[in-house]
Short mmCIF file of C-alpha atoms in Angstrom, two decimals:
data_model
loop_
_atom_site.label_atom_id
_atom_site.label_comp_id
_atom_site.label_asym_id
_atom_site.label_seq_id
_atom_site.Cartn_x
_atom_site.Cartn_y
_atom_site.Cartn_z
CA UNK C 2 0.00 0.00 0.00
CA UNK C 3 2.86 2.36 0.83
CA UNK C 4 4.34 1.86 -2.66
CA UNK C 5 1.02 2.67 -4.34
CA UNK C 6 0.33 5.69 -2.17
CA UNK C 7 3.81 7.09 -2.80
CA UNK C 8 2.98 7.57 -6.47
CA UNK C 9 -0.02 9.80 -5.66
CA UNK C 10 1.03 13.47 -5.78
CA UNK C 11 0.64 15.25 -2.46
CA UNK C 12 -0.70 18.77 -3.00
CA UNK C 13 -0.80 21.32 -0.17
CA UNK C 14 -3.41 20.75 2.52
CA UNK C 15 -6.82 22.42 2.70
CA UNK C 16 -7.45 22.92 -0.97
CA UNK C 17 -10.88 24.18 -1.97
CA UNK C 18 -13.14 22.16 -4.19
CA UNK C 19 -13.50 23.51 -7.77
CA UNK C 20 -16.58 25.67 -8.10
CA UNK C 21 -19.29 24.90 -10.59
CA UNK C 22 -19.95 27.30 -13.49
CA UNK C 23 -22.67 29.88 -13.06
CA UNK C 24 -24.45 28.86 -16.25
CA UNK C 25 -24.11 26.21 -18.97
CA UNK C 26 -21.65 26.88 -21.76
CA UNK C 27 -23.15 28.23 -24.96
CA UNK C 28 -21.15 27.72 -28.16
CA UNK C 29 -20.41 30.97 -30.00
CA UNK C 30 -22.55 31.79 -32.99
CA UNK C 31 -20.44 31.39 -36.16
CA UNK C 32 -20.31 34.44 -38.39
CA UNK C 33 -21.81 34.01 -41.84
CA UNK C 34 -19.11 33.96 -44.55
CA UNK C 35 -19.02 36.96 -46.84
CA UNK C 36 -19.69 36.18 -50.48
CA UNK C 37 -17.24 37.60 -53.07
CA UNK C 38 -18.37 40.42 -55.33
CA UNK C 39 -20.52 39.66 -58.34
CA UNK C 40 -18.11 38.24 -60.95
CA UNK C 41 -20.28 39.56 -63.80
CA UNK C 42 -18.94 43.12 -63.18
CA UNK C 43 -15.26 44.02 -62.69
CA UNK C 44 -13.93 46.71 -60.40
CA UNK C 45 -13.34 49.20 -63.24
CA UNK C 46 -16.95 48.90 -64.48
CA UNK C 47 -16.14 46.86 -67.62
CA UNK C 48 -17.80 43.52 -68.28
CA UNK C 49 -15.68 40.35 -68.19
CA UNK C 50 -14.34 39.17 -71.47
CA UNK C 51 -14.59 35.57 -72.62
CA UNK C 52 -10.95 35.11 -71.65
CA UNK C 53 -11.74 36.11 -68.09
CA UNK C 54 -14.49 33.64 -67.32
CA UNK C 55 -16.48 34.65 -64.25
CA UNK C 56 -16.53 31.16 -62.81
CA UNK C 57 -12.77 30.55 -62.55
CA UNK C 58 -11.76 32.61 -59.52
CA UNK C 59 -14.93 32.04 -57.45
CA UNK C 60 -14.62 28.29 -58.01
CA UNK C 61 -11.05 28.34 -56.78
CA UNK C 62 -12.07 30.52 -53.84
CA UNK C 63 -14.86 28.11 -52.86
CA UNK C 64 -12.37 25.21 -53.05
CA UNK C 65 -10.03 27.16 -50.79
CA UNK C 66 -12.82 27.84 -48.29
CA UNK C 67 -13.84 24.17 -48.32
CA UNK C 68 -10.23 23.11 -47.69
CA UNK C 69 -9.97 25.62 -44.87
CA UNK C 70 -13.16 24.25 -43.25
CA UNK C 71 -11.98 20.66 -43.67
CA UNK C 72 -8.71 21.30 -41.80
CA UNK C 73 -9.35 21.08 -38.03
CA UNK C 74 -8.04 24.17 -36.34
CA UNK C 75 -6.22 23.40 -33.10
CA UNK C 76 -6.87 25.60 -30.10
CA UNK C 77 -4.43 28.51 -29.51
CA UNK C 78 -2.04 28.28 -26.57
CA UNK C 79 -2.88 30.02 -23.31
CA UNK C 80 -2.05 33.69 -23.41
CA UNK C 81 -1.73 33.82 -27.20
CA UNK C 82 -3.84 36.59 -28.69
CA UNK C 83 -4.20 36.66 -32.43
CA UNK C 84 -6.05 39.96 -32.28
CA UNK C 85 -2.82 41.89 -31.67
CA UNK C 86 -2.23 42.47 -35.41
CA UNK C 87 -2.03 46.23 -35.91
CA UNK C 88 -4.94 47.66 -37.90
CA UNK C 89 -4.35 48.81 -41.45
CA UNK C 90 -4.00 52.56 -41.90
CA UNK C 91 -7.08 54.42 -43.11
CA UNK C 92 -7.32 54.62 -46.87
CA UNK C 93 -5.13 51.57 -47.52
CA UNK C 94 -6.21 48.54 -49.48
CA UNK C 95 -6.50 46.38 -46.36
CA UNK C 96 -8.76 48.97 -44.71
CA UNK C 97 -10.93 49.18 -47.81
CA UNK C 98 -11.23 45.38 -48.05
CA UNK C 99 -11.98 45.10 -44.32
CA UNK C 100 -14.68 47.75 -44.64
CA UNK C 101 -16.17 46.00 -47.65
CA UNK C 102 -16.05 42.44 -46.27
CA UNK C 103 -16.66 42.99 -42.54
CA UNK C 104 -19.65 40.81 -41.53
CA UNK C 105 -22.43 41.95 -39.32
CA UNK C 106 -21.96 41.67 -35.57
CA UNK C 107 -23.20 38.37 -34.09
CA UNK C 108 -26.31 38.47 -31.93
CA UNK C 109 -25.64 39.24 -28.30
CA UNK C 110 -25.55 36.23 -25.95
CA UNK C 111 -28.38 36.02 -23.44
CA UNK C 112 -27.70 37.61 -20.10
CA UNK C 113 -26.39 35.06 -17.60
CA UNK C 114 -28.00 34.49 -14.25
CA UNK C 115 -26.55 36.40 -11.29
CA UNK C 116 -23.64 34.73 -9.51
CA UNK C 117 -24.72 32.35 -6.77
CA UNK C 118 -28.31 31.94 -8.06
CA UNK C 119 -29.51 28.34 -8.37
CA UNK C 120 -30.02 27.32 -12.03
CA UNK C 121 -33.48 26.21 -13.09
CA UNK C 122 -32.20 22.90 -14.47
CA UNK C 123 -29.06 20.80 -14.80
CA UNK C 124 -26.16 22.51 -16.58
CA UNK C 125 -25.37 19.36 -18.58
CA UNK C 126 -26.31 19.95 -22.25
CA UNK C 127 -29.64 18.29 -23.04
CA UNK C 128 -30.54 17.44 -19.41
CA UNK C 129 -33.85 18.91 -18.22
CA UNK C 130 -33.79 17.61 -14.66
CA UNK C 131 -33.44 20.07 -11.75
CA UNK C 132 -30.06 20.42 -10.05
CA UNK C 133 -29.27 18.47 -6.91
CA UNK C 134 -30.22 20.13 -3.59
CA UNK C 135 -27.49 22.00 -1.75
CA UNK C 136 -25.86 20.18 1.17
CA UNK C 137 -24.91 23.35 3.05
CA UNK C 138 -24.06 27.04 2.64
CA UNK C 139 -22.15 28.23 -0.39
CA UNK C 140 -22.66 28.03 -4.15
CA UNK C 141 -25.62 25.77 -5.04
CA UNK C 142 -24.94 22.75 -7.30
CA UNK C 143 -25.34 23.32 -11.04
CA UNK C 144 -25.83 19.65 -12.00
CA UNK C 145 -28.43 17.01 -11.18
CA UNK C 146 -27.86 13.94 -8.99
CA UNK C 147 -26.65 11.86 -11.97
CA UNK C 148 -22.96 11.06 -11.23
CA UNK C 149 -22.18 11.16 -14.99
CA UNK C 150 -23.27 14.82 -15.16
CA UNK C 151 -20.32 16.85 -13.90
CA UNK C 152 -18.28 19.78 -15.12
CA UNK C 153 -15.74 17.72 -17.10
CA UNK C 154 -18.36 15.61 -18.93
CA UNK C 155 -20.47 18.72 -19.60
CA UNK C 156 -17.44 20.47 -21.07
CA UNK C 157 -16.77 17.50 -23.38
CA UNK C 158 -20.40 17.39 -24.46
CA UNK C 159 -20.46 21.12 -25.17
CA UNK C 160 -17.27 20.78 -27.17
CA UNK C 161 -18.86 18.04 -29.29
CA UNK C 162 -21.95 20.17 -29.86
CA UNK C 163 -19.81 23.23 -30.69
CA UNK C 164 -17.67 21.37 -33.25
CA UNK C 165 -20.49 19.41 -34.88
CA UNK C 166 -22.00 22.24 -36.98
CA UNK C 167 -18.65 23.99 -37.54
CA UNK C 168 -18.24 22.60 -41.07
CA UNK C 169 -21.91 23.04 -42.01
CA UNK C 170 -22.21 26.82 -41.74
CA UNK C 171 -23.87 28.43 -44.74
CA UNK C 172 -24.21 32.08 -45.61
CA UNK C 173 -27.27 33.81 -44.26
CA UNK C 174 -30.10 33.98 -46.79
CA UNK C 175 -30.57 37.72 -46.34
CA UNK C 176 -26.90 38.68 -46.27
CA UNK C 177 -26.29 41.54 -48.66
CA UNK C 178 -23.40 41.30 -51.06
CA UNK C 179 -20.90 44.15 -50.91
CA UNK C 180 -21.13 46.54 -53.77
CA UNK C 181 -18.14 46.65 -56.14
CA UNK C 182 -15.80 49.56 -55.58
CA UNK C 183 -15.20 51.57 -58.73
CA UNK C 184 -11.50 52.09 -59.45
CA UNK C 185 -9.79 54.03 -62.23
CA UNK C 186 -8.39 51.77 -64.91
CA UNK C 187 -5.01 53.56 -64.91
CA UNK C 188 -4.29 52.64 -61.26
CA UNK C 189 -5.42 49.00 -61.61
CA UNK C 190 -1.98 47.44 -62.01
CA UNK C 191 -0.46 49.37 -59.10
CA UNK C 192 -3.45 48.49 -56.98
CA UNK C 193 -3.12 44.81 -57.92
CA UNK C 194 0.57 44.78 -56.99
CA UNK C 195 -0.23 46.39 -53.65
CA UNK C 196 -2.96 43.82 -52.98
CA UNK C 197 -0.61 40.97 -53.93
CA UNK C 198 2.00 42.25 -51.45
CA UNK C 199 -0.61 42.49 -48.71
CA UNK C 200 -1.82 38.95 -49.50
CA UNK C 201 1.75 37.64 -49.20
CA UNK C 202 2.26 39.48 -45.90
CA UNK C 203 -1.01 38.19 -44.44
CA UNK C 204 -0.23 34.64 -45.61
CA UNK C 205 3.21 34.78 -43.96
CA UNK C 206 1.74 36.06 -40.69
CA UNK C 207 -0.98 33.38 -40.78
CA UNK C 208 1.63 30.64 -41.40
CA UNK C 209 3.85 31.81 -38.53
CA UNK C 210 0.88 32.10 -36.19
CA UNK C 211 -0.39 28.62 -37.08
CA UNK C 212 3.10 27.12 -36.56
CA UNK C 213 3.48 28.68 -33.11
CA UNK C 214 -0.09 27.74 -32.29
CA UNK C 215 0.44 24.08 -33.28
CA UNK C 216 3.71 23.85 -31.33
CA UNK C 217 2.07 25.11 -28.17
CA UNK C 218 -0.90 22.76 -28.54
CA UNK C 219 1.45 19.82 -29.07
CA UNK C 220 2.95 20.57 -25.64
CA UNK C 221 -0.34 21.24 -23.83
CA UNK C 222 -3.87 19.90 -23.83
CA UNK C 223 -3.59 16.17 -24.36
CA UNK C 224 -0.64 15.72 -21.97
CA UNK C 225 -2.58 17.49 -19.23
CA UNK C 226 -5.63 15.31 -19.85
CA UNK C 227 -3.47 12.18 -19.71
CA UNK C 228 -1.94 13.33 -16.41
CA UNK C 229 -5.42 13.94 -15.01
CA UNK C 230 -6.52 10.44 -16.07
CA UNK C 231 -3.39 8.89 -14.51
CA UNK C 232 -3.91 10.80 -11.26
CA UNK C 233 -7.59 9.77 -11.15
CA UNK C 234 -6.64 6.12 -11.79
CA UNK C 235 -3.95 6.24 -9.07
CA UNK C 236 -6.37 7.83 -6.60
CA UNK C 237 -8.99 5.16 -7.40
CA UNK C 238 -6.39 2.40 -7.00
CA UNK C 239 -5.25 3.91 -3.69
CA UNK C 240 -8.84 3.92 -2.41
CA UNK C 241 -9.27 0.29 -3.45
CA UNK C 242 -5.98 -0.70 -1.78
CA UNK C 243 -7.06 1.11 1.40
CA UNK C 244 -10.35 -0.79 1.40
CA UNK C 245 -8.49 -4.08 0.85
CA UNK C 246 -6.11 -3.26 3.71
CA UNK C 247 -9.08 -2.52 5.95
CA UNK C 248 -10.62 -5.87 5.03
CA UNK C 249 -7.27 -7.56 5.76
CA UNK C 250 -7.15 -5.86 9.17
CA UNK C 251 -10.66 -7.07 9.96
CA UNK C 252 -9.64 -10.57 8.85
CA UNK C 253 -6.59 -10.47 11.12
CA UNK C 254 -8.76 -9.37 14.04
CA UNK C 255 -11.18 -12.22 13.36
CA UNK C 256 -8.24 -14.65 13.13
CA UNK C 257 -6.91 -13.34 16.44
CA UNK C 258 -10.33 -13.81 18.07
CA UNK C 259 -10.49 -17.32 16.62
CA UNK C 260 -7.05 -18.08 18.10
CA UNK C 261 -8.22 -16.89 21.52
CA UNK C 262 -11.36 -19.04 21.24
CA UNK C 263 -9.21 -22.00 20.19
CA UNK C 264 -6.96 -21.51 23.25
CA UNK C 265 -10.03 -21.38 25.49
CA UNK C 266 -11.44 -24.53 23.89
CA UNK C 267 -8.07 -26.28 24.34
CA UNK C 268 -8.06 -25.29 28.03
CA UNK C 269 -11.62 -26.60 28.45
CA UNK C 270 -10.66 -29.85 26.73
CA UNK C 271 -7.62 -30.21 29.01
CA UNK C 272 -9.81 -29.63 32.07
CA UNK C 273 -12.30 -32.22 30.77
CA UNK C 274 -9.50 -34.78 30.24
CA UNK C 275 -8.20 -34.09 33.77
CA UNK C 276 -11.70 -34.56 35.22
CA UNK C 277 -12.11 -37.81 33.28
CA UNK C 278 -8.79 -39.13 34.57
CA UNK C 279 -9.79 -38.15 38.12
CA UNK C 280 -13.11 -39.95 37.71
CA UNK C 281 -11.32 -43.05 36.43
CA UNK C 282 -8.95 -42.95 39.43
CA UNK C 283 -11.91 -42.59 41.81
CA UNK C 284 -13.65 -45.52 40.08
CA UNK C 285 -10.54 -47.71 40.51
CA UNK C 286 -10.32 -46.69 44.18
CA UNK C 287 -14.02 -47.56 44.71
CA UNK C 288 -13.55 -50.96 43.10
CA UNK C 289 -10.50 -51.56 45.32
CA UNK C 290 -12.54 -50.58 48.41
CA UNK C 291 -15.30 -53.04 47.41
CA UNK C 292 -12.72 -55.81 46.98
CA UNK C 293 -11.21 -55.00 50.41
CA UNK C 294 -14.63 -55.09 52.06
CA UNK C 295 -15.44 -58.49 50.50
CA UNK C 296 -12.04 -59.81 51.58
CA UNK C 297 -12.58 -58.56 55.13
CA UNK C 298 -16.01 -60.22 55.33
CA UNK C 299 -14.58 -63.53 54.03
CA UNK C 300 -11.75 -63.36 56.58
CA UNK C 301 -14.26 -62.71 59.36
CA UNK C 302 -16.32 -65.73 58.24
CA UNK C 303 -13.24 -67.87 58.13
CA UNK C 304 -12.15 -66.68 61.59
CA UNK C 305 -15.60 -67.38 63.05
CA UNK C 306 -15.68 -70.86 61.52
CA UNK C 307 -12.21 -71.62 62.90
CA UNK C 308 -13.25 -70.39 66.36
CA UNK C 309 -16.36 -72.58 66.29
CA UNK C 310 -14.40 -75.63 65.24
CA UNK C 311 -11.86 -74.97 68.01
CA UNK C 312 -14.64 -74.60 70.57
CA UNK C 313 -16.21 -77.82 69.41
CA UNK C 314 -12.84 -79.65 69.51
CA UNK C 315 -11.79 -78.21 72.91
CA UNK C 316 -15.14 -78.42 74.72
CA UNK C 317 -16.81 -81.69 73.78
CA UNK C 318 -18.22 -81.93 77.23
CA UNK C 319 -20.01 -78.60 77.18
CA UNK C 320 -21.49 -79.02 73.70
CA UNK C 321 -24.89 -77.71 74.53
CA UNK C 322 -23.75 -74.51 76.22
CA UNK C 323 -20.87 -73.98 73.84
CA UNK C 324 -23.03 -74.81 70.84
CA UNK C 325 -25.61 -72.23 71.90
CA UNK C 326 -22.93 -69.67 72.65
CA UNK C 327 -21.14 -70.44 69.39
CA UNK C 328 -24.34 -70.20 67.38
CA UNK C 329 -25.05 -66.83 68.99
CA UNK C 330 -21.54 -65.64 68.21
CA UNK C 331 -21.80 -67.00 64.66
CA UNK C 332 -25.13 -65.26 64.13
CA UNK C 333 -23.72 -61.97 65.44
CA UNK C 334 -20.61 -62.30 63.30
CA UNK C 335 -22.71 -63.16 60.23
CA UNK C 336 -25.01 -60.19 60.84
CA UNK C 337 -22.02 -57.93 61.35
CA UNK C 338 -20.33 -59.25 58.19
CA UNK C 339 -23.58 -58.94 56.20
CA UNK C 340 -24.02 -55.35 57.43
CA UNK C 341 -20.45 -54.53 56.53
CA UNK C 342 -20.82 -56.16 53.09
CA UNK C 343 -24.11 -54.32 52.46
CA UNK C 344 -22.59 -51.00 53.53
CA UNK C 345 -19.49 -51.61 51.39
CA UNK C 346 -21.66 -52.53 48.38
CA UNK C 347 -23.84 -49.44 48.89
CA UNK C 348 -20.82 -47.19 49.23
CA UNK C 349 -19.22 -48.78 46.15
CA UNK C 350 -22.42 -48.36 44.12
CA UNK C 351 -22.70 -44.72 45.19
CA UNK C 352 -19.09 -44.05 44.24
CA UNK C 353 -19.54 -45.92 40.94
CA UNK C 354 -22.66 -43.85 40.13
CA UNK C 355 -20.85 -40.60 40.96
CA UNK C 356 -17.83 -41.65 38.90
CA UNK C 357 -20.11 -42.66 35.99
CA UNK C 358 -21.95 -39.31 36.12
CA UNK C 359 -18.65 -37.44 36.28
CA UNK C 360 -17.32 -39.49 33.36
CA UNK C 361 -20.47 -38.84 31.29
CA UNK C 362 -20.28 -35.12 32.04
CA UNK C 363 -16.59 -35.09 31.12
CA UNK C 364 -17.33 -36.99 27.89
CA UNK C 365 -20.10 -34.49 27.07
CA UNK C 366 -17.80 -31.55 27.74
CA UNK C 367 -15.06 -33.24 25.70
CA UNK C 368 -17.45 -33.74 22.75
CA UNK C 369 -18.57 -30.10 23.02
CA UNK C 370 -14.95 -28.97 23.14
CA UNK C 371 -14.17 -31.11 20.09
CA UNK C 372 -17.12 -29.62 18.18
CA UNK C 373 -15.99 -26.11 19.16
CA UNK C 374 -12.46 -26.93 18.08
CA UNK C 375 -13.74 -28.24 14.72
CA UNK C 376 -15.86 -25.10 14.27
CA UNK C 377 -12.86 -22.93 15.13
CA UNK C 378 -10.77 -24.89 12.63
CA UNK C 379 -13.39 -24.28 9.93
CA UNK C 380 -13.49 -20.58 10.81
CA UNK C 381 -9.70 -20.41 10.63
CA UNK C 382 -9.79 -22.09 7.21
CA UNK C 383 -12.44 -19.61 6.02
CA UNK C 384 -10.42 -16.69 7.38
CA UNK C 385 -7.30 -17.98 5.65
CA UNK C 386 -9.26 -18.28 2.38
CA UNK C 387 -10.63 -14.74 2.79
CA UNK C 388 -7.13 -13.44 3.56
CA UNK C 389 -5.78 -15.13 0.42
CA UNK C 390 -8.66 -13.66 -1.61
CA UNK C 391 -7.92 -10.20 -0.22
CA UNK C 392 -4.26 -10.58 -1.14
CA UNK C 393 -5.28 -11.60 -4.66
CA UNK C 394 -7.59 -8.56 -4.85
CA UNK C 395 -4.75 -6.27 -3.75
CA UNK C 396 -2.41 -7.75 -6.37
CA UNK C 397 -5.13 -7.41 -9.03
CA UNK C 398 -5.77 -3.76 -8.06
CA UNK C 399 -2.07 -2.97 -8.25
CA UNK C 400 -1.82 -4.67 -11.64
CA UNK C 401 -4.88 -2.72 -12.85
CA UNK C 402 -3.38 0.58 -11.67
CA UNK C 403 -0.12 -0.25 -13.46
CA UNK C 404 -2.04 -1.16 -16.62
CA UNK C 405 -4.01 2.11 -16.50
CA UNK C 406 -0.80 4.10 -16.08
CA UNK C 407 0.85 2.33 -19.00
CA UNK C 408 -2.28 2.87 -21.13
CA UNK C 409 -2.31 6.56 -20.24
CA UNK C 410 1.37 6.87 -21.19
CA UNK C 411 0.70 5.10 -24.50
CA UNK C 412 -2.29 7.38 -25.17
CA UNK C 413 -0.17 10.46 -24.43
CA UNK C 414 2.54 9.30 -26.85
CA UNK C 415 -0.04 8.49 -29.51
CA UNK C 416 -1.70 11.89 -29.10
CA UNK C 417 1.67 13.64 -29.38
CA UNK C 418 2.39 11.72 -32.59
CA UNK C 419 -1.07 12.58 -33.97
CA UNK C 420 -0.58 16.26 -33.11
CA UNK C 421 2.81 16.29 -34.85
CA UNK C 422 1.31 14.59 -37.93
CA UNK C 423 -1.57 17.10 -37.99
CA UNK C 424 0.91 19.94 -37.68
CA UNK C 425 2.98 18.67 -40.61
CA UNK C 426 -0.13 18.14 -42.71
CA UNK C 427 -1.47 21.60 -41.85
CA UNK C 428 1.87 23.22 -42.66
CA UNK C 429 2.08 21.39 -46.00
CA UNK C 430 -1.49 22.28 -46.94
CA UNK C 431 -0.96 25.90 -45.90
CA UNK C 432 2.24 26.11 -47.92
CA UNK C 433 0.54 24.58 -50.96
CA UNK C 434 -2.40 26.94 -50.60
CA UNK C 435 -0.11 29.97 -50.34
CA UNK C 436 1.84 28.82 -53.40
CA UNK C 437 -1.37 28.35 -55.39
CA UNK C 438 -2.66 31.79 -54.34
CA UNK C 439 0.61 33.43 -55.35
CA UNK C 440 0.60 31.66 -58.74
CA UNK C 441 -3.00 32.69 -59.42
CA UNK C 442 -2.31 36.29 -58.33
CA UNK C 443 0.78 36.49 -60.58
CA UNK C 444 -0.99 34.82 -63.55
CA UNK C 445 -4.13 36.93 -63.58
CA UNK C 446 -3.87 40.20 -61.61
CA UNK C 447 -7.00 41.72 -63.14
CA UNK C 448 -9.24 38.78 -62.16
CA UNK C 449 -7.59 38.43 -58.73
CA UNK C 450 -7.98 42.15 -57.95
CA UNK C 451 -11.56 41.88 -56.65
CA UNK C 452 -12.00 38.14 -56.03
CA UNK C 453 -8.63 37.57 -54.30
CA UNK C 454 -9.13 40.59 -52.04
CA UNK C 455 -12.64 39.48 -51.03
CA UNK C 456 -11.55 35.86 -50.61
CA UNK C 457 -8.52 36.88 -48.54
CA UNK C 458 -10.60 39.03 -46.24
CA UNK C 459 -13.24 36.31 -45.92
CA UNK C 460 -10.58 33.71 -45.10
CA UNK C 461 -9.01 36.08 -42.63
CA UNK C 462 -12.37 36.84 -40.99
CA UNK C 463 -13.23 33.14 -40.78
CA UNK C 464 -9.74 32.33 -39.47
CA UNK C 465 -9.97 35.06 -36.87
CA UNK C 466 -13.45 33.94 -35.80
CA UNK C 467 -12.40 30.29 -35.69
CA UNK C 468 -9.16 31.06 -33.86
CA UNK C 469 -11.09 33.22 -31.40
CA UNK C 470 -13.55 30.37 -30.79
CA UNK C 471 -10.73 27.84 -30.43
CA UNK C 472 -8.83 30.18 -28.12
CA UNK C 473 -11.83 30.53 -25.81
CA UNK C 474 -12.45 26.77 -25.99
CA UNK C 475 -8.78 26.08 -25.19
CA UNK C 476 -8.87 28.51 -22.27
CA UNK C 477 -12.00 26.88 -20.93
CA UNK C 478 -10.54 23.41 -21.50
CA UNK C 479 -7.37 24.34 -19.62
CA UNK C 480 -9.46 25.80 -16.79
CA UNK C 481 -11.56 22.64 -16.62
CA UNK C 482 -8.44 20.45 -16.74
CA UNK C 483 -6.87 22.48 -13.94
CA UNK C 484 -10.00 22.14 -11.84
CA UNK C 485 -10.17 18.41 -12.64
CA UNK C 486 -6.54 18.03 -11.59
CA UNK C 487 -7.25 19.93 -8.37
CA UNK C 488 -10.27 17.73 -7.72
CA UNK C 489 -8.21 14.59 -8.41
CA UNK C 490 -5.49 15.81 -6.05
CA UNK C 491 -8.11 16.57 -3.41
CA UNK C 492 -9.49 13.06 -3.77
CA UNK C 493 -5.98 11.62 -3.58
CA UNK C 494 -5.37 13.67 -0.44
CA UNK C 495 -8.63 12.42 1.03
CA UNK C 496 -7.69 8.84 0.16
CA UNK C 497 -4.26 9.36 1.72
CA UNK C 498 -5.84 10.70 4.90
CA UNK C 499 -8.16 7.70 4.99
CA UNK C 500 -5.17 5.39 4.49
CA UNK C 501 -3.33 7.17 7.33
CA UNK C 502 -6.38 6.82 9.58
CA UNK C 503 -6.66 3.12 8.72
CA UNK C 504 -2.94 2.65 9.39
CA UNK C 505 -3.32 4.40 12.75
CA UNK C 506 -6.30 2.20 13.62
CA UNK C 507 -4.31 -0.88 12.58
CA UNK C 508 -1.39 0.15 14.77
CA UNK C 509 -3.79 0.84 17.65
CA UNK C 510 -5.37 -2.59 17.24
CA UNK C 511 -1.99 -4.32 17.03
CA UNK C 512 -0.60 -2.48 20.08
CA UNK C 513 -1.73 -4.27 23.31
CA UNK C 514 -3.51 -2.23 25.96
CA UNK C 515 -2.25 -1.57 29.53
CA UNK C 516 -3.90 -4.77 30.82
CA UNK C 517 -2.96 -6.90 27.79
CA UNK C 518 -0.30 -9.62 27.69
#
């Protein structure tokens, strides 16, 4: 357990729980793309010639927009602000294009509820159940009692909903097309060269920004999520190991109680064996006493018979008197011997009955002690089996924690490789797109004068909107990941405190008291 708990990071004590958001996340409304000017009319007021087909440049522009929507834009790094590009000076070509292609402002987001007010329903997207009741003072919960509805899962769901319609945005039906700007024909070539230079500058800035953006995202994001998953898995494994250790402690206590009961049963069995041996000794003594009494009565009979025969041999002359006296003495001796024999038999029977009762009681106690010993043996076997099962559970939990850590490391490496591959692909596609735009601008300056400017501004507006959305999403994701990491560390700290408490209880149980042996 100590090895598993040592891998759990130990943050400072008394960390606050991450607060819930005031209101559910609402994905930003995508801006409608600006359509290029009408290709049927050029900027200098002249109609397109057959050589300048109106469908060439718009078709290429639509392909470029489709490629740009197909490429997933990674989130910008924390602190990176792509809005720091200095504005174009008034009267320049960039200012004119921005004024002509600037989309309408998005609708204002609904006003959020005041801070601290309880939301009307769960903040998880799509859940209509009311939030869980508050347990005490402070910010009320923003999610229902479903354990799957929390801030991290809600953030992932909102991200899925925000990215699902990202590639399906269509221009608004009522969006007005910008009117073509009349330009003198004499300044067309100079204007085209100026626009081409601005396009190259903007493309270079966009490439550099995307490279820095991809490098930062390769270092952040997925690695943080993997660390959060590893910390959550380690905290879960530590909790399971603590529970298994608690079960092992309870099993050891039960085994100790069973050992005490076994010692008591052994003592009772020893006392029963001693009582049985005492009863057997008393029975042998009683049988010896009965044999002595019978021998004494036989000796008395033999002595009386010898005395009578001597009297008859010595006093033949006084047969009548001696015979009467001898018969009286014989009768008295026989009565005395019979009384002694009866008393000895009665005493022997009493002692035999007492010894038999004592033996039966000892046998009963011995059988009870044997049954208790067998029951204790079964309990010890069950406790050993439970202890072995708990050890297997602990080994399985440790193996599972190791497997989760290895899987998280593999996922982190795979995500880094995927991010690097996406970065290379994005750089190659961006380079190819810039090369194609430069070739088209150099090949046909007159056709690219209006369409390339509008397309460049539209791409820039979409890129800025998308990068702004991704930047906010990345900031929110990093905030959620930081809160998730803090929550995981708090749980790990709580699990560590529980493990320390369990270890203290185990030491207290293992340490004998003042009256213990």
